[in-house]
PDB file of C-alpha atoms in Angstrom:
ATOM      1  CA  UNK P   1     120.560 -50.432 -44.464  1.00  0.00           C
ATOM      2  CA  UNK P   2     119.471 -50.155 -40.937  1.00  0.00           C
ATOM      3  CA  UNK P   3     117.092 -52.252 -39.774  1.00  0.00           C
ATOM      4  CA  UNK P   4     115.810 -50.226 -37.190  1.00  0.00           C
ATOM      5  CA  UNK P   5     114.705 -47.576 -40.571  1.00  0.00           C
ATOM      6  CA  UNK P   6     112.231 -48.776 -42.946  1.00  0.00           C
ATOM      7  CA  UNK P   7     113.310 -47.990 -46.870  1.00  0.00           C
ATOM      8  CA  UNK P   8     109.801 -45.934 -46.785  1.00  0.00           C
ATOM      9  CA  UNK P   9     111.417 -43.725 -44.249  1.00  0.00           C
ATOM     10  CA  UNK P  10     114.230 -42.704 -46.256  1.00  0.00           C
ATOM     11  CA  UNK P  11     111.914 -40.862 -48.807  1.00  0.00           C
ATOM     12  CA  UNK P  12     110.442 -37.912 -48.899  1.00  0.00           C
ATOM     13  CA  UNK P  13     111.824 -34.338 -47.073  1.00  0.00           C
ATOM     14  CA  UNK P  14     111.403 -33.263 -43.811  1.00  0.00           C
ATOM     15  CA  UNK P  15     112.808 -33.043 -39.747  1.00  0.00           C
ATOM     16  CA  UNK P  16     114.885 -36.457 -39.115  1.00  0.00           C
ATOM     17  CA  UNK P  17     115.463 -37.703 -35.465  1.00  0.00           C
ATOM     18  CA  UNK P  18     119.385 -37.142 -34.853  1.00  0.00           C
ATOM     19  CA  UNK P  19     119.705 -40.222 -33.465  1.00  0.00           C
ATOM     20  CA  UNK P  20     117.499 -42.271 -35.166  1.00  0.00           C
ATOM     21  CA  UNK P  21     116.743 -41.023 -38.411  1.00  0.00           C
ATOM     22  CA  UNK P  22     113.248 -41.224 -38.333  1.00  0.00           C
ATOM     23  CA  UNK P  23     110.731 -38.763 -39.338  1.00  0.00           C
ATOM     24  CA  UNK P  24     109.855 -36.032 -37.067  1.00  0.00           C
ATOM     25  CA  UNK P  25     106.951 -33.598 -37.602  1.00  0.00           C
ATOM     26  CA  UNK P  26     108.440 -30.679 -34.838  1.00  0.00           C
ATOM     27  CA  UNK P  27     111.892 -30.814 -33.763  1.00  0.00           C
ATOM     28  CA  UNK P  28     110.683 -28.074 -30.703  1.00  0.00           C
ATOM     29  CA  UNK P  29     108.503 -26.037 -29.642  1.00  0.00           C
ATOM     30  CA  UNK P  30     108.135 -21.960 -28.534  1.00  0.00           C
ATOM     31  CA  UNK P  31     106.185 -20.881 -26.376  1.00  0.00           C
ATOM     32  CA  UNK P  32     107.871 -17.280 -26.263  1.00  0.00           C
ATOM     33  CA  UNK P  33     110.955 -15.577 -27.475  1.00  0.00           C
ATOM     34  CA  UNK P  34     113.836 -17.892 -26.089  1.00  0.00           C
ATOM     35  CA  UNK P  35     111.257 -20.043 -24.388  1.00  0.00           C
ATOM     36  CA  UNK P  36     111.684 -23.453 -26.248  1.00  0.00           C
ATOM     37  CA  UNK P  37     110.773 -27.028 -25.277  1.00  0.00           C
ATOM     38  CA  UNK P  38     112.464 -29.362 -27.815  1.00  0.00           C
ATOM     39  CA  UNK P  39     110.701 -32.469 -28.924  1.00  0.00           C
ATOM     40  CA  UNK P  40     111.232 -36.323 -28.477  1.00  0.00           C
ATOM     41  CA  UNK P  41     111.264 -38.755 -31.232  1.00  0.00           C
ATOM     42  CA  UNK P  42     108.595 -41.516 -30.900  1.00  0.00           C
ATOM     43  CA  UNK P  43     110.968 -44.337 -31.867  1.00  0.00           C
ATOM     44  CA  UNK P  44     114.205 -43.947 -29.826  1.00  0.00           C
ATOM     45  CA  UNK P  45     112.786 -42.055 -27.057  1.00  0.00           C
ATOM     46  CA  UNK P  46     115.341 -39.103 -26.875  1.00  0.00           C
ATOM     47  CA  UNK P  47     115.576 -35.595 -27.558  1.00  0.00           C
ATOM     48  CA  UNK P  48     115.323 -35.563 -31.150  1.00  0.00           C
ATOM     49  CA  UNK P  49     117.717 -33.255 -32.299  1.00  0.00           C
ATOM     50  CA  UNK P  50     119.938 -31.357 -28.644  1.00  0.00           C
ATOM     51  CA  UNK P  51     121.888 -29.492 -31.277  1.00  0.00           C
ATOM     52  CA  UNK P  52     119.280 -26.891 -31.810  1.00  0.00           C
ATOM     53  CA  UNK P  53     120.554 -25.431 -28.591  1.00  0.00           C
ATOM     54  CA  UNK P  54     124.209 -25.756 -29.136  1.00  0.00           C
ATOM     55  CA  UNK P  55     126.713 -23.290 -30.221  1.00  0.00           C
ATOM     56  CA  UNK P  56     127.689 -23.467 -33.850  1.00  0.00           C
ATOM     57  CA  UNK P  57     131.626 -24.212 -33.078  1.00  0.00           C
ATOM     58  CA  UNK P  58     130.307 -27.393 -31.058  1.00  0.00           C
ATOM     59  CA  UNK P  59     128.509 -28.685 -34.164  1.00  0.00           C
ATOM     60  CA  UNK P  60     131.683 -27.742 -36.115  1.00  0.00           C
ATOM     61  CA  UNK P  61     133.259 -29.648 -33.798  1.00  0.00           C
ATOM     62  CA  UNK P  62     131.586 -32.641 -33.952  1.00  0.00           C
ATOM     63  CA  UNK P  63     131.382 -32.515 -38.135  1.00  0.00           C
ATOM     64  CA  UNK P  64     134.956 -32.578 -37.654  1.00  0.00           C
ATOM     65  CA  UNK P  65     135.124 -35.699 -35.769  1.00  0.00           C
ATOM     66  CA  UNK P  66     132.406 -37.202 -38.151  1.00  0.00           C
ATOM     67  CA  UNK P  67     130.263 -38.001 -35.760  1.00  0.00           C
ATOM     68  CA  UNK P  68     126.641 -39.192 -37.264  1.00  0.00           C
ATOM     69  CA  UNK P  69     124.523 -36.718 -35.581  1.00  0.00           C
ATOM     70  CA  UNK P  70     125.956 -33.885 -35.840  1.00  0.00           C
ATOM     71  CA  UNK P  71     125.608 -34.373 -39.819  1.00  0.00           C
ATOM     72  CA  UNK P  72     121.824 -35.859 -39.431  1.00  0.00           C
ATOM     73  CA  UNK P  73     121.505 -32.223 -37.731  1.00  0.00           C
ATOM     74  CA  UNK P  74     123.029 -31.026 -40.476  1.00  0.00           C
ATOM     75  CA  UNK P  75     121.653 -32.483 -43.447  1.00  0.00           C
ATOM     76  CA  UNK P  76     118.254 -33.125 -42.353  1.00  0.00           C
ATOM     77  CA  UNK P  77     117.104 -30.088 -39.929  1.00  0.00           C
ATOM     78  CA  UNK P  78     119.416 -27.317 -41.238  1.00  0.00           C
ATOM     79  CA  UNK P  79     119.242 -27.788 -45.098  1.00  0.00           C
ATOM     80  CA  UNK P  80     115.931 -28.891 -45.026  1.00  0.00           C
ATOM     81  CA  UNK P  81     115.135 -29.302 -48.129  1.00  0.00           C
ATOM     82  CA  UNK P  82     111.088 -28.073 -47.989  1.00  0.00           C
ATOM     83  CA  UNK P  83     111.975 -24.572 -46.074  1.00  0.00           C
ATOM     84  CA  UNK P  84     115.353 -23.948 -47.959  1.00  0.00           C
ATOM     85  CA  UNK P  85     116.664 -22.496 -51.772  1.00  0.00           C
ATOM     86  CA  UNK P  86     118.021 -25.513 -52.242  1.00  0.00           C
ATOM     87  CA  UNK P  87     119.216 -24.398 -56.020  1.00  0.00           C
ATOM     88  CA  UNK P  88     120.784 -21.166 -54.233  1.00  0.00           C
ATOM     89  CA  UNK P  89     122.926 -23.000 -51.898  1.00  0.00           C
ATOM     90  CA  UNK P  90     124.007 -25.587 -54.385  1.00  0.00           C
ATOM     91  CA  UNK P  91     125.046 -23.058 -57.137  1.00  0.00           C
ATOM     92  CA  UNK P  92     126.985 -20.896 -53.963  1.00  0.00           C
ATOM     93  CA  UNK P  93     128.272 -24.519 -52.450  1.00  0.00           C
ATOM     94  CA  UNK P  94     129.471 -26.142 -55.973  1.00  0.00           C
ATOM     95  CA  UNK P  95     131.375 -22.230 -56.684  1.00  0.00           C
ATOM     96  CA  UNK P  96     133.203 -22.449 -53.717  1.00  0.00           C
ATOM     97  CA  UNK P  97     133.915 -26.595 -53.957  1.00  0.00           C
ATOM     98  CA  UNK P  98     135.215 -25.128 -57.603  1.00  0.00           C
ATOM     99  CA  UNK P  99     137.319 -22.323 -56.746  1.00  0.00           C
ATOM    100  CA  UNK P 100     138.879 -24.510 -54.128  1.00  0.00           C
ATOM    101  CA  UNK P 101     139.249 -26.773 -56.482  1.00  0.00           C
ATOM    102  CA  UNK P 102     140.870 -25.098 -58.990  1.00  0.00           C
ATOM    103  CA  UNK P 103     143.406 -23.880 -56.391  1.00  0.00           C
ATOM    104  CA  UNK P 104     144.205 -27.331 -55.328  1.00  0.00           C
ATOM    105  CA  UNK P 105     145.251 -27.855 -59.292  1.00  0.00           C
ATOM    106  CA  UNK P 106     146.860 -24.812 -59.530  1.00  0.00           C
ATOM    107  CA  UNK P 107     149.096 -26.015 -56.368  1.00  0.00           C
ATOM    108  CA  UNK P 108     150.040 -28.958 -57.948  1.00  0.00           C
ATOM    109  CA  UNK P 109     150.964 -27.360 -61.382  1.00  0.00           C
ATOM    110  CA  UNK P 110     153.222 -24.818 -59.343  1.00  0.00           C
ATOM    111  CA  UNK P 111     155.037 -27.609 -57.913  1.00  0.00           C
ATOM    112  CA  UNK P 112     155.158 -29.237 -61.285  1.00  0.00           C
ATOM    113  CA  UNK P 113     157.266 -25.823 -63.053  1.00  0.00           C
ATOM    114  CA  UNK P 114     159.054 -22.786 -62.658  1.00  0.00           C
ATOM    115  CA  UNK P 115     157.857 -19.937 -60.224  1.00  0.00           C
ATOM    116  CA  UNK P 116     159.240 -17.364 -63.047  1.00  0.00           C
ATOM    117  CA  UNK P 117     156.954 -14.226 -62.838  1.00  0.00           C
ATOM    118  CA  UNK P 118     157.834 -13.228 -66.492  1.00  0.00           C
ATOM    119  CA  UNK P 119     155.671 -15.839 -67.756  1.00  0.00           C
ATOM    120  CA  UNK P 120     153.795 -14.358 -70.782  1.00  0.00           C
ATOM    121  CA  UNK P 121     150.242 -13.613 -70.654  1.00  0.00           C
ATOM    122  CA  UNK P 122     149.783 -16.729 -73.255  1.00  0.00           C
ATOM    123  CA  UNK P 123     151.349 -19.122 -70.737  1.00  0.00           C
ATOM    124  CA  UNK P 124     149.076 -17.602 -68.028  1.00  0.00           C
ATOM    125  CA  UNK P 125     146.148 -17.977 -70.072  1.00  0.00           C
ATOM    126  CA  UNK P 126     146.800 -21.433 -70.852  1.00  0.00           C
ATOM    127  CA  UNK P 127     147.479 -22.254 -67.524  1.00  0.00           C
ATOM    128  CA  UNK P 128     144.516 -21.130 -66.109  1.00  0.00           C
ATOM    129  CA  UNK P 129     142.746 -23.445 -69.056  1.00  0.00           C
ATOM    130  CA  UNK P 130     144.269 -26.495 -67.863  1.00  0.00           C
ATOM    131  CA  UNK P 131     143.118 -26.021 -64.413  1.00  0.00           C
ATOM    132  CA  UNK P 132     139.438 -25.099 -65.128  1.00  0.00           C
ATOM    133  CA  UNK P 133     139.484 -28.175 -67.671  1.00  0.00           C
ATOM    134  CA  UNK P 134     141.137 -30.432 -64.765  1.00  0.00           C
ATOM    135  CA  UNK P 135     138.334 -29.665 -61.805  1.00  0.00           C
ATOM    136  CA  UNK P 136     135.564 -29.478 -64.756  1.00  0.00           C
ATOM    137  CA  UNK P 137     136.112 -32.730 -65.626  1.00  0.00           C
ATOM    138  CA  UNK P 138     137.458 -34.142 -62.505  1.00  0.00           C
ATOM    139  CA  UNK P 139     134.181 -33.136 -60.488  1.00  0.00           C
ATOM    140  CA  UNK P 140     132.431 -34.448 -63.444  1.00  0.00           C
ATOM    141  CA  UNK P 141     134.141 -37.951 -63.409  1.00  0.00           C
ATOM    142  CA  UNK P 142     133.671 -38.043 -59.425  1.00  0.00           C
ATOM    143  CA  UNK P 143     129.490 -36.863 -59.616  1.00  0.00           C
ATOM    144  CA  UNK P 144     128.945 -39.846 -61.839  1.00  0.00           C
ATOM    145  CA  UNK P 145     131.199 -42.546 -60.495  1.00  0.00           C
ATOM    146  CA  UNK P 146     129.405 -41.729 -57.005  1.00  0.00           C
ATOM    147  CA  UNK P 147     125.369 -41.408 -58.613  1.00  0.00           C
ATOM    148  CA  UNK P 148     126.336 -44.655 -60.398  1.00  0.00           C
ATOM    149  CA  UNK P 149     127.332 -46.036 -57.574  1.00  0.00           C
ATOM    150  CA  UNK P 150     124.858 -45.115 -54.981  1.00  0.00           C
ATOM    151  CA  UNK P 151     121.970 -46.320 -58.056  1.00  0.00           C
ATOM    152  CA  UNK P 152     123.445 -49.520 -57.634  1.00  0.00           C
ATOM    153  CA  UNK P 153     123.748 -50.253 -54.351  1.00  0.00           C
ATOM    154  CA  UNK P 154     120.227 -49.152 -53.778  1.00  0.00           C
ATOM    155  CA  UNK P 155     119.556 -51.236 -56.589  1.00  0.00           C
ATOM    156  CA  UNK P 156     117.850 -48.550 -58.601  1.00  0.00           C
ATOM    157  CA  UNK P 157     115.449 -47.536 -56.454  1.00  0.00           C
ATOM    158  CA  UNK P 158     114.198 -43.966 -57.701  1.00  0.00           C
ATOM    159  CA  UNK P 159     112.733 -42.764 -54.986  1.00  0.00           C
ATOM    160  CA  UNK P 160     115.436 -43.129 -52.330  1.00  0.00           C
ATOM    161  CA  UNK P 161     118.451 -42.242 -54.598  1.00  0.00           C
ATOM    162  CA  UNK P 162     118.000 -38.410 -55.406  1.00  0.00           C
ATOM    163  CA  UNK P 163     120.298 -36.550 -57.364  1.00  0.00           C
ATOM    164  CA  UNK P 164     119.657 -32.907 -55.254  1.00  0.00           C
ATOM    165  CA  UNK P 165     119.724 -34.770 -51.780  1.00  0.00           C
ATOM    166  CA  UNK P 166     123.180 -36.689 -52.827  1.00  0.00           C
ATOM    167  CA  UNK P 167     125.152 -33.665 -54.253  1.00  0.00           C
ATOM    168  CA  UNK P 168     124.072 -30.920 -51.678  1.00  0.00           C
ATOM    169  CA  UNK P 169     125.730 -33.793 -49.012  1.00  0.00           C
ATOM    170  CA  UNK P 170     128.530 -33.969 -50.892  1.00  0.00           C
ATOM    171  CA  UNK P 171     129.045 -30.612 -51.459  1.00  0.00           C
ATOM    172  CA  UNK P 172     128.902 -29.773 -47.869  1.00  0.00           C
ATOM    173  CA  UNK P 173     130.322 -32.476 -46.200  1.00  0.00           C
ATOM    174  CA  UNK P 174     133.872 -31.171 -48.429  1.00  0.00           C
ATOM    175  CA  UNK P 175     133.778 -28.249 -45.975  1.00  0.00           C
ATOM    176  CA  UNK P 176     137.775 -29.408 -45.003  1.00  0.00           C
ATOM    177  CA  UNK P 177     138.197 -27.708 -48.181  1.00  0.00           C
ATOM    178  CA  UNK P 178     138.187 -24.697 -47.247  1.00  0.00           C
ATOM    179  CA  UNK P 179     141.652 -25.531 -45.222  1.00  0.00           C
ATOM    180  CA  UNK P 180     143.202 -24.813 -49.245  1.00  0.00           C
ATOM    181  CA  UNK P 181     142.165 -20.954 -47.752  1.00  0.00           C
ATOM    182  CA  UNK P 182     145.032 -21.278 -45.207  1.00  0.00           C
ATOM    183  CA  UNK P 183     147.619 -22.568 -47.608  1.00  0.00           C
ATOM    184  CA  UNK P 184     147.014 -19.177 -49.890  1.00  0.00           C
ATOM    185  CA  UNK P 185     148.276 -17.068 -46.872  1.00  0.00           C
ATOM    186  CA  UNK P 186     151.136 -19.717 -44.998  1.00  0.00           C
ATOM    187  CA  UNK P 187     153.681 -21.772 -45.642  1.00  0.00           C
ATOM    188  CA  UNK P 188     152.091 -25.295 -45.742  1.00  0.00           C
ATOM    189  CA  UNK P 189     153.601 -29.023 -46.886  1.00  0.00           C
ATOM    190  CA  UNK P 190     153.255 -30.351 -50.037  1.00  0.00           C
ATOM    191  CA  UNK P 191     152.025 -33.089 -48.502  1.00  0.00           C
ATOM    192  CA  UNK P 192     148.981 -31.283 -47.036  1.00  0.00           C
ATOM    193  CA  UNK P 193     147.151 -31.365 -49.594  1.00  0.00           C
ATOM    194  CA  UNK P 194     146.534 -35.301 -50.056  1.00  0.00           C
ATOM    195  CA  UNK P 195     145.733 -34.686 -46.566  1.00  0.00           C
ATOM    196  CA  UNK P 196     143.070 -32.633 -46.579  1.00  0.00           C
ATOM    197  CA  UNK P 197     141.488 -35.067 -49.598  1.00  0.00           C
ATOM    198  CA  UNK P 198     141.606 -37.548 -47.214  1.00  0.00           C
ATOM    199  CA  UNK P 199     139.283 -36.089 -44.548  1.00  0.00           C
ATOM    200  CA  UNK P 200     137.236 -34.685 -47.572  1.00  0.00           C
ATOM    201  CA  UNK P 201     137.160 -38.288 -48.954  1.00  0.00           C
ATOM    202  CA  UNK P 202     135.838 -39.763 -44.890  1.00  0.00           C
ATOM    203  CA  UNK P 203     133.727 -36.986 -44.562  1.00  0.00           C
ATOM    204  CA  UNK P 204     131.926 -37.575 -47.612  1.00  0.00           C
ATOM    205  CA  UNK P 205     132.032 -41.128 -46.289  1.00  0.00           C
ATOM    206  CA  UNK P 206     130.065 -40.541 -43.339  1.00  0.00           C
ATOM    207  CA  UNK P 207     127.266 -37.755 -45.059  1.00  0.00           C
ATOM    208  CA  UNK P 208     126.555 -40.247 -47.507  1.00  0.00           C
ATOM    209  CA  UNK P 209     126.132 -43.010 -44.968  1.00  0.00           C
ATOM    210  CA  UNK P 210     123.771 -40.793 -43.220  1.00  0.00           C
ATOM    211  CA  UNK P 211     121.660 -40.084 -46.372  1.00  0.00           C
ATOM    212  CA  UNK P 212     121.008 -43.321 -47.450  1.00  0.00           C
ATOM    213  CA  UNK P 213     121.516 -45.638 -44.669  1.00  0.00           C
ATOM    214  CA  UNK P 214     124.204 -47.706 -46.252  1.00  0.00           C
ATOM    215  CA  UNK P 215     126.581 -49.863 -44.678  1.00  0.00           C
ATOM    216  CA  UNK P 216     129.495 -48.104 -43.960  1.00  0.00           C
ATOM    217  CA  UNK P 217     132.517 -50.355 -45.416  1.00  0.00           C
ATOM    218  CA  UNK P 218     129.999 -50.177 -48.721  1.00  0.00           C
ATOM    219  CA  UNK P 219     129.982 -46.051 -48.265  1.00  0.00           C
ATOM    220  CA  UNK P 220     133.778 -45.971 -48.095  1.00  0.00           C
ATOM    221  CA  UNK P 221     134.245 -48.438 -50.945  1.00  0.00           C
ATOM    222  CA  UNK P 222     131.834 -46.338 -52.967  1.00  0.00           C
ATOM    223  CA  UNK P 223     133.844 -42.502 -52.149  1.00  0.00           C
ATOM    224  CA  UNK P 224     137.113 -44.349 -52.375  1.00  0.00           C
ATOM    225  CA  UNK P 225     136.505 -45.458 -56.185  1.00  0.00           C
ATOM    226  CA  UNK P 226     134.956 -41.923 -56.963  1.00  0.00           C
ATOM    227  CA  UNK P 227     137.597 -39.660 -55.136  1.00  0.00           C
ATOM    228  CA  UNK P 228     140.103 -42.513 -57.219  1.00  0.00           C
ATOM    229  CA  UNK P 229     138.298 -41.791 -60.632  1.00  0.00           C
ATOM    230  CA  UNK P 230     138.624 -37.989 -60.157  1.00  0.00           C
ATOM    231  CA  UNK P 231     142.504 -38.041 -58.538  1.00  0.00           C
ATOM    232  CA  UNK P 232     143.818 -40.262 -61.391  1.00  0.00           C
ATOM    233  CA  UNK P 233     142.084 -38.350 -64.181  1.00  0.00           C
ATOM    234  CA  UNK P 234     143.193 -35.071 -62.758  1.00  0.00           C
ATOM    235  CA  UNK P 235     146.746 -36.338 -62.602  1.00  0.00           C
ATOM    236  CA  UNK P 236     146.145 -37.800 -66.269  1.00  0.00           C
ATOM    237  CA  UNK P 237     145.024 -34.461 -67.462  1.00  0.00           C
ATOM    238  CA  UNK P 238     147.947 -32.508 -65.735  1.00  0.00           C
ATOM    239  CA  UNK P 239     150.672 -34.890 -68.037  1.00  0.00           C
ATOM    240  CA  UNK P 240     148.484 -34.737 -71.372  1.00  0.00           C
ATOM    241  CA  UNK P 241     148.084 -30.782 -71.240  1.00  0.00           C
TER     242      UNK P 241
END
């Protein structure tokens, strides 16, 4: 943990310093329409959080390059979790993680048998078992290898380690995901898909780091044994069915 942010700091909701981490009360204020005058964190001394005037592709951007304030931004002042639906966005967030999911499986069952179209409708209907069984219990294996995980290396502290807080980061920080999208219309290598796991696996690396202000080698460690637990019992449920 950082020394620089008290374990006090890390409960509790609210605006987070994008630099810092530390509470914020305003992140700016308006004094008109488009007349804004954003705020600057008591502890560090700068702007709190310069994204709020930014362009949405520049904090795309600079998710993509995993850079820690752009997913403090993120996290903290975006999906903030006392003005949001927080159960809204994690039932529409988890759907989508699922459905691109489930294409990821079916991907790797394709390259596992025959393209014939005259499969029967049995065969179809069995397929499509095995690959809602696979992400159900893959995603299930992963959620608790990673809570387990994070309860320990916080040694069990109950009021930093929060179950909502930890899967809405995960769930959006696997927004390379949605590269599976591209593969349904081109021509893509096998081979991209392990890719794309691997920047889901660092960017859930670096959300996670943010959250709970973890060292980072002990963040990787942590999504490397639960992306691990979920990739081997995916590929052990793909030979058994």
């Amino acid at each position: 943990m950082s020394p620089a942010t008290d374990a006090s700091d890390l409960n509790g909701d609210g605006f987070r310093c994008v630099n810092c981490g530390r509470r914020i009360g305003k992140l700016f204020v308006q004094y008109s329409p488009g007349n804004i005058r954003l705020m600057k964190c008591d502890n560090c001394k700068a702007v709190a959080d310069p994204y709020i005037e930014c362009e949405f592709m520049i904090i795309f951007i600079d998710l993509i390059l995993h850079k820690p304030k752009a997913f403090r931004h993120l996290l903290y002042n975006v999906l903030n979790l006392e003005k949001i639906d927080i159960k809204g966005i994690s039932l529409k967030s988890g759907l989508m993680n699922f459905i691109l999911d489930a294409y990821r499986v079916s991907l790797l069952i394709r390259s596992k048998g025959s393209r014939d179209s005259s499969r029967s409708s049995l065969e179809f209907t069995w397929t499509c078992l095995k690959v809602f069984l696979n992400v159900l219990i893959g995603n299930l294996i992963f959620v608790t290898v990673l809570w387990i995980g994070i309860r320990v290396l916080l040694r069990l502290n109950y009021h930093i380690c929060r179950y909502r807080e930890i899967l809405l980061a995960v769930l959006v920080s696997s927004y390379f995901k949605m590269f599976f999208l591209a593969m349904m219309v081109w021509d893509f290598p096998f081979a991209s898909i392990f890719i794309v796991d691997v920047f889901v696996l660092s960017s859930n690396t670096v959300a996670i780091r943010v959250l709970t202000q973890l060292m980072t080698s002990a963040c990787t460690v942590l999504c490397l044994c639960a992306h691990s637990a979920k990739f081997l019992a995916s590929h052990w449920l793909l030979h058994l069915l």
